[in-house]
CSV table of C-alpha atoms and ligand atoms in Angstrom, one decimal:
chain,number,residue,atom,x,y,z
A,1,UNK,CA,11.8,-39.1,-11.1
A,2,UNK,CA,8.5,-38.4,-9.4
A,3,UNK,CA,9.2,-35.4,-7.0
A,4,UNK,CA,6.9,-34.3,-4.2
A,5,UNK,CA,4.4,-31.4,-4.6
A,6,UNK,CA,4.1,-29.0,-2.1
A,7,UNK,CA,0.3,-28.3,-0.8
A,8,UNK,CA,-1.0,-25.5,0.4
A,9,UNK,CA,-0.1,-24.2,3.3
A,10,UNK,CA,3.4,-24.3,2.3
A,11,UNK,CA,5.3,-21.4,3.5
A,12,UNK,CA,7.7,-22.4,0.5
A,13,UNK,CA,5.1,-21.8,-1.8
A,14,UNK,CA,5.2,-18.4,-0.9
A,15,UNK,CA,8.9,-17.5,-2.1
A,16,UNK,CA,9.5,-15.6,-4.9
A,17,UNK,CA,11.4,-17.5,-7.9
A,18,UNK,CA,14.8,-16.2,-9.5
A,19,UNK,CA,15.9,-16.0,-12.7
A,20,UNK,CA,17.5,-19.3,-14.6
A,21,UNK,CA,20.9,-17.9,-15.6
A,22,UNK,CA,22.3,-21.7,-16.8
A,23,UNK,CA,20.6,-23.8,-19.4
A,24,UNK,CA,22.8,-26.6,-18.8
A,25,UNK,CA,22.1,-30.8,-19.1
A,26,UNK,CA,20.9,-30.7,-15.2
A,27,UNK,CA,18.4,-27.9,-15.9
A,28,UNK,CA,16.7,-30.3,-19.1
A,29,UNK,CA,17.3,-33.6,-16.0
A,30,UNK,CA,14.7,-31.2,-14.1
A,31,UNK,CA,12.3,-30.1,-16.6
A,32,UNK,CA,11.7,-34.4,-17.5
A,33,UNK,CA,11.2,-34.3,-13.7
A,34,UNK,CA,8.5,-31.8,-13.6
A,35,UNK,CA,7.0,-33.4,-16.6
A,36,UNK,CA,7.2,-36.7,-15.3
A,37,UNK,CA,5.9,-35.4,-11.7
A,38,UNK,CA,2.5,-33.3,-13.7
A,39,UNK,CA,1.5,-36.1,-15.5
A,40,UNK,CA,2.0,-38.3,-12.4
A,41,UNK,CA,-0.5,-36.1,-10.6
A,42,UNK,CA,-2.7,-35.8,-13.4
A,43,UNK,CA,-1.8,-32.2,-13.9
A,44,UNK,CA,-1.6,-29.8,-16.6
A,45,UNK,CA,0.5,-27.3,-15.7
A,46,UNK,CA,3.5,-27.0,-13.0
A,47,UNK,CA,6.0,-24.3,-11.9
A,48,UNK,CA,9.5,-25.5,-10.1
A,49,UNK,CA,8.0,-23.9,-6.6
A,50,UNK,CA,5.5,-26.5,-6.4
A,51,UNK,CA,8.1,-29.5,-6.6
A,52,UNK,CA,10.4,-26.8,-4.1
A,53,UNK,CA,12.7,-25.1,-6.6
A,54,UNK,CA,12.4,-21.7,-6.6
A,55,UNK,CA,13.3,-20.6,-10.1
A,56,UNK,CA,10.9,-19.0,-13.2
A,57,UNK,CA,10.1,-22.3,-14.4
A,58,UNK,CA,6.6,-23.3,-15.0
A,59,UNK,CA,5.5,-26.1,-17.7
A,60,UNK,CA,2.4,-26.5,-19.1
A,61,UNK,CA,0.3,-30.0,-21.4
A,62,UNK,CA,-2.9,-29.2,-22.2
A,63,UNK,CA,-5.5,-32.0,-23.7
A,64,UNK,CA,-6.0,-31.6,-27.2
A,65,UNK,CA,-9.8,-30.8,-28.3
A,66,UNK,CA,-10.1,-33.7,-30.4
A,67,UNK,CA,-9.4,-36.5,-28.1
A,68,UNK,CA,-8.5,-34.4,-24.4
A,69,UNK,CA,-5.9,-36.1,-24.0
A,70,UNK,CA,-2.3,-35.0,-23.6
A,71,UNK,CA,0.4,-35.2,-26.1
A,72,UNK,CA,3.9,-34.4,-25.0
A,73,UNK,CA,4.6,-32.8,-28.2
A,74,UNK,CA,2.4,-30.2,-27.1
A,75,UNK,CA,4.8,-29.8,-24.1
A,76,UNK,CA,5.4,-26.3,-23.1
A,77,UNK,CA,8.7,-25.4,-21.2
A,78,UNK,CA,8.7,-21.6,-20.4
A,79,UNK,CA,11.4,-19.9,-18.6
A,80,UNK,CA,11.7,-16.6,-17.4
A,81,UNK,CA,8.3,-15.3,-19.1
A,82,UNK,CA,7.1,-11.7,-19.1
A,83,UNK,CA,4.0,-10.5,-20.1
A,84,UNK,CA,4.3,-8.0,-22.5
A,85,UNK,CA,0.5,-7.6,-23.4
A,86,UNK,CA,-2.9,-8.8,-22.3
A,87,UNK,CA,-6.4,-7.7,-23.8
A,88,UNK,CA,-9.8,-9.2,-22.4
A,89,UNK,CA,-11.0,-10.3,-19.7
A,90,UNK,CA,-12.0,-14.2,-19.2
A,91,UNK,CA,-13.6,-16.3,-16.1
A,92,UNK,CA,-12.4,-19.7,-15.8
A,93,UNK,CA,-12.9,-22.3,-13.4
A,94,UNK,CA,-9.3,-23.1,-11.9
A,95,UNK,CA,-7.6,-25.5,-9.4
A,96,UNK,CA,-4.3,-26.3,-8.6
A,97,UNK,CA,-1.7,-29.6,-7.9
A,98,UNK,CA,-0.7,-27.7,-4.3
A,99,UNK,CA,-4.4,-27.0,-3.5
A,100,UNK,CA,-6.1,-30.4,-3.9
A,101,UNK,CA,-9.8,-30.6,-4.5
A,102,UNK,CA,-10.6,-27.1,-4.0
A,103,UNK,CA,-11.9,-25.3,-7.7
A,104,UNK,CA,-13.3,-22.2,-8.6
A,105,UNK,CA,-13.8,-19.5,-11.0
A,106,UNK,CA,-11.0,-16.9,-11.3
A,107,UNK,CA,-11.3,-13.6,-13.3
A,108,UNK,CA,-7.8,-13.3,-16.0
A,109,UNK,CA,-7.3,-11.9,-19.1
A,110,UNK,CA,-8.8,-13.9,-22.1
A,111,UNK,CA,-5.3,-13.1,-24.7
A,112,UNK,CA,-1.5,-12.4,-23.5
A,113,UNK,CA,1.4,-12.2,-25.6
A,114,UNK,CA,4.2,-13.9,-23.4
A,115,UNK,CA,8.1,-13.5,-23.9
A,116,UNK,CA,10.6,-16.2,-22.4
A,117,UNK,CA,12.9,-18.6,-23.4
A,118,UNK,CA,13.5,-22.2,-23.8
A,119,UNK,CA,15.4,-24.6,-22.2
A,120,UNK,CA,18.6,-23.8,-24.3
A,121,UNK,CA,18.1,-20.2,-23.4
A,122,UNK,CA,16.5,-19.3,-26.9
A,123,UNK,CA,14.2,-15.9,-26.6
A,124,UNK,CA,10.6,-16.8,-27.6
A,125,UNK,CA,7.3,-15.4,-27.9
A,126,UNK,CA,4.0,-16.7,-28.0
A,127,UNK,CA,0.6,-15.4,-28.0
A,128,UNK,CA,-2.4,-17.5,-26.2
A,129,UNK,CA,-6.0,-17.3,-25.6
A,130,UNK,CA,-8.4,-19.0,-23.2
A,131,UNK,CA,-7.0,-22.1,-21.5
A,132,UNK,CA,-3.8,-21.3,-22.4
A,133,UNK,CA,-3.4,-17.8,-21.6
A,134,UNK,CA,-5.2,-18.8,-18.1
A,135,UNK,CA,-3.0,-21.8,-17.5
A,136,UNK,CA,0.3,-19.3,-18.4
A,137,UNK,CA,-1.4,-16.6,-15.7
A,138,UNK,CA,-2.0,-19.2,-12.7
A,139,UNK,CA,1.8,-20.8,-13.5
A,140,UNK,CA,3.5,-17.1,-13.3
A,141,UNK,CA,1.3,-16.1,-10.3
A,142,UNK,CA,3.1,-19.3,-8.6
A,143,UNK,CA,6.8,-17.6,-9.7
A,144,UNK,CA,5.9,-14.3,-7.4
A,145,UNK,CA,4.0,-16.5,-4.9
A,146,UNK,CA,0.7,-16.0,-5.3
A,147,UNK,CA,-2.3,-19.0,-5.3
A,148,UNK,CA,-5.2,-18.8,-6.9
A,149,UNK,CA,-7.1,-19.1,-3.8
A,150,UNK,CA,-5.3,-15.4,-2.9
A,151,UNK,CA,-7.2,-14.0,-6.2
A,152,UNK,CA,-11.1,-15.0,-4.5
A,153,UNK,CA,-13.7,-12.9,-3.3
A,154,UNK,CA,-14.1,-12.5,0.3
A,155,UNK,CA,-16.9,-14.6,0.4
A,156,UNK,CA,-15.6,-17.3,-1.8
A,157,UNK,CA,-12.2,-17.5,0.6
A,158,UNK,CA,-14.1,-18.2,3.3
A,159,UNK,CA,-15.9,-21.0,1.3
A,160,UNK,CA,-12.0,-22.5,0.8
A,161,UNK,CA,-11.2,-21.7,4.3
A,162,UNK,CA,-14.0,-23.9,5.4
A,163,UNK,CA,-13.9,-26.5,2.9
A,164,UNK,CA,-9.6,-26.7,3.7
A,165,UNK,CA,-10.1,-26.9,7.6
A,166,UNK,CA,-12.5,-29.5,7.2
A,167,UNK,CA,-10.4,-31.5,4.8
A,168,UNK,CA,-7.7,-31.2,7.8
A,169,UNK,CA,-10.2,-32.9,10.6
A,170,UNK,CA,-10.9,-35.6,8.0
A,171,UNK,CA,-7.2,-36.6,8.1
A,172,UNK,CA,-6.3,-38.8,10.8
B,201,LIG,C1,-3.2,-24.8,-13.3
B,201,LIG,O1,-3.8,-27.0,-12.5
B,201,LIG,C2,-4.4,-24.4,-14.1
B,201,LIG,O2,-7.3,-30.4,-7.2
B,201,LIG,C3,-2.9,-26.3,-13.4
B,201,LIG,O3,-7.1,-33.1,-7.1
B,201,LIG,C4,-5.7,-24.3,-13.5
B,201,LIG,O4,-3.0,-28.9,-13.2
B,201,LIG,C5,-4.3,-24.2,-15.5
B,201,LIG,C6,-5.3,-31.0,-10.2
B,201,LIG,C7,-6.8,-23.9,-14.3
B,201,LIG,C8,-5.4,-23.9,-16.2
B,201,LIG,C9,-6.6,-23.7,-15.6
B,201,LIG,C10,-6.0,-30.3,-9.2
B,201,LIG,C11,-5.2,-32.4,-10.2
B,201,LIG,C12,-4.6,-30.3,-11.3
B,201,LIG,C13,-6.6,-31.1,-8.2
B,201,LIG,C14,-3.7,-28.3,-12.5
B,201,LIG,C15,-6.5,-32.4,-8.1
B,201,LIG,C16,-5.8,-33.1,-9.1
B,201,LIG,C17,-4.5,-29.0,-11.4
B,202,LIG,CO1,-1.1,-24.1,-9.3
């Protein structure tokens, strides 16, 4: 199913997730969900606070190189991550499925090693780099309740202040 994705100025957006204790059938129901709902939105990446469930759940698709496309064998389903290094520093330009049409550059670091686990409740680690080690940064910022819009420069939030009331007028 196609769930709803909560915009910016959620106040739900702004809760912090909890653990995922149970790795059960209805748990795999919700990550197709989420999948389903990304690619919907032409997204590539989605934590559960964005569709309104607040557990450490974020998934992530990225194009390939090759053809930028995305494959959904290069799904990633990562629950529960922790950072347990970073190294680097790395400026990318970032938006976000509950911020519509806003984008800009956001400072992160360039590599992370991540541990988590998989949707049986399997301990993994991975290391990533550039896209992916930003894409992995915005989706755990969205677990503690953070936007990327939080992370801007003074100047460059009132820039998105403007830009998001005017969006608002334009409604009818
Ligand atoms: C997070 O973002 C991210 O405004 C995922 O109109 C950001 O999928 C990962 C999107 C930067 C890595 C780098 C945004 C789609 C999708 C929009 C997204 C829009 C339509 C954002
Ligand atoms: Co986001």
């Amino acid at each position: 199913a196609i769930l709803e994705v909560l915009q910016y100025p959620h106040k739900k957006l702004r809760t912090r997730s909890s653990e995922v204790r149970v790795f059960d059938a209805q748990l795999h129901a919700f990550l197709e969900d989420m999948h389903e709902t990304m690619l919907a939105r032409k997204g590539i990446g989605l934590a559960a606070i964005q569709v309104g469930v607040p557990k450490r759940i974020l998934i992530i698709n990225l194009p390939r190189e090759e053809d930028e496309t995305q494959h959904p064998e290069d799904r990633l389903e990562i629950i529960n991550p922790v950072i347990t290094h970073t190294e680097g520093s790395i400026l990318w330009r970032e938006g976000c499925l509950s911020v519509p049409e806003f984008y800009e550059e956001i400072e992160r670091h360039a590599n992370l090693t991540l541990a988590y686990q998989d949707r049986h409740g399997e301990s993994k680690m991975l290391q990533a780099s550039e896209l992916l080690s930003v894409a992995i940064q915005h989706e755990m910022d969205h677990l503690n309740g953070i936007l990327f819009v939080d992370k801007l420069s003074m100047l460059k939030r009132k820039k998105f202040e403007k830009e998001f009331k005017k969006a608002l007028k334009s409604e009818d």
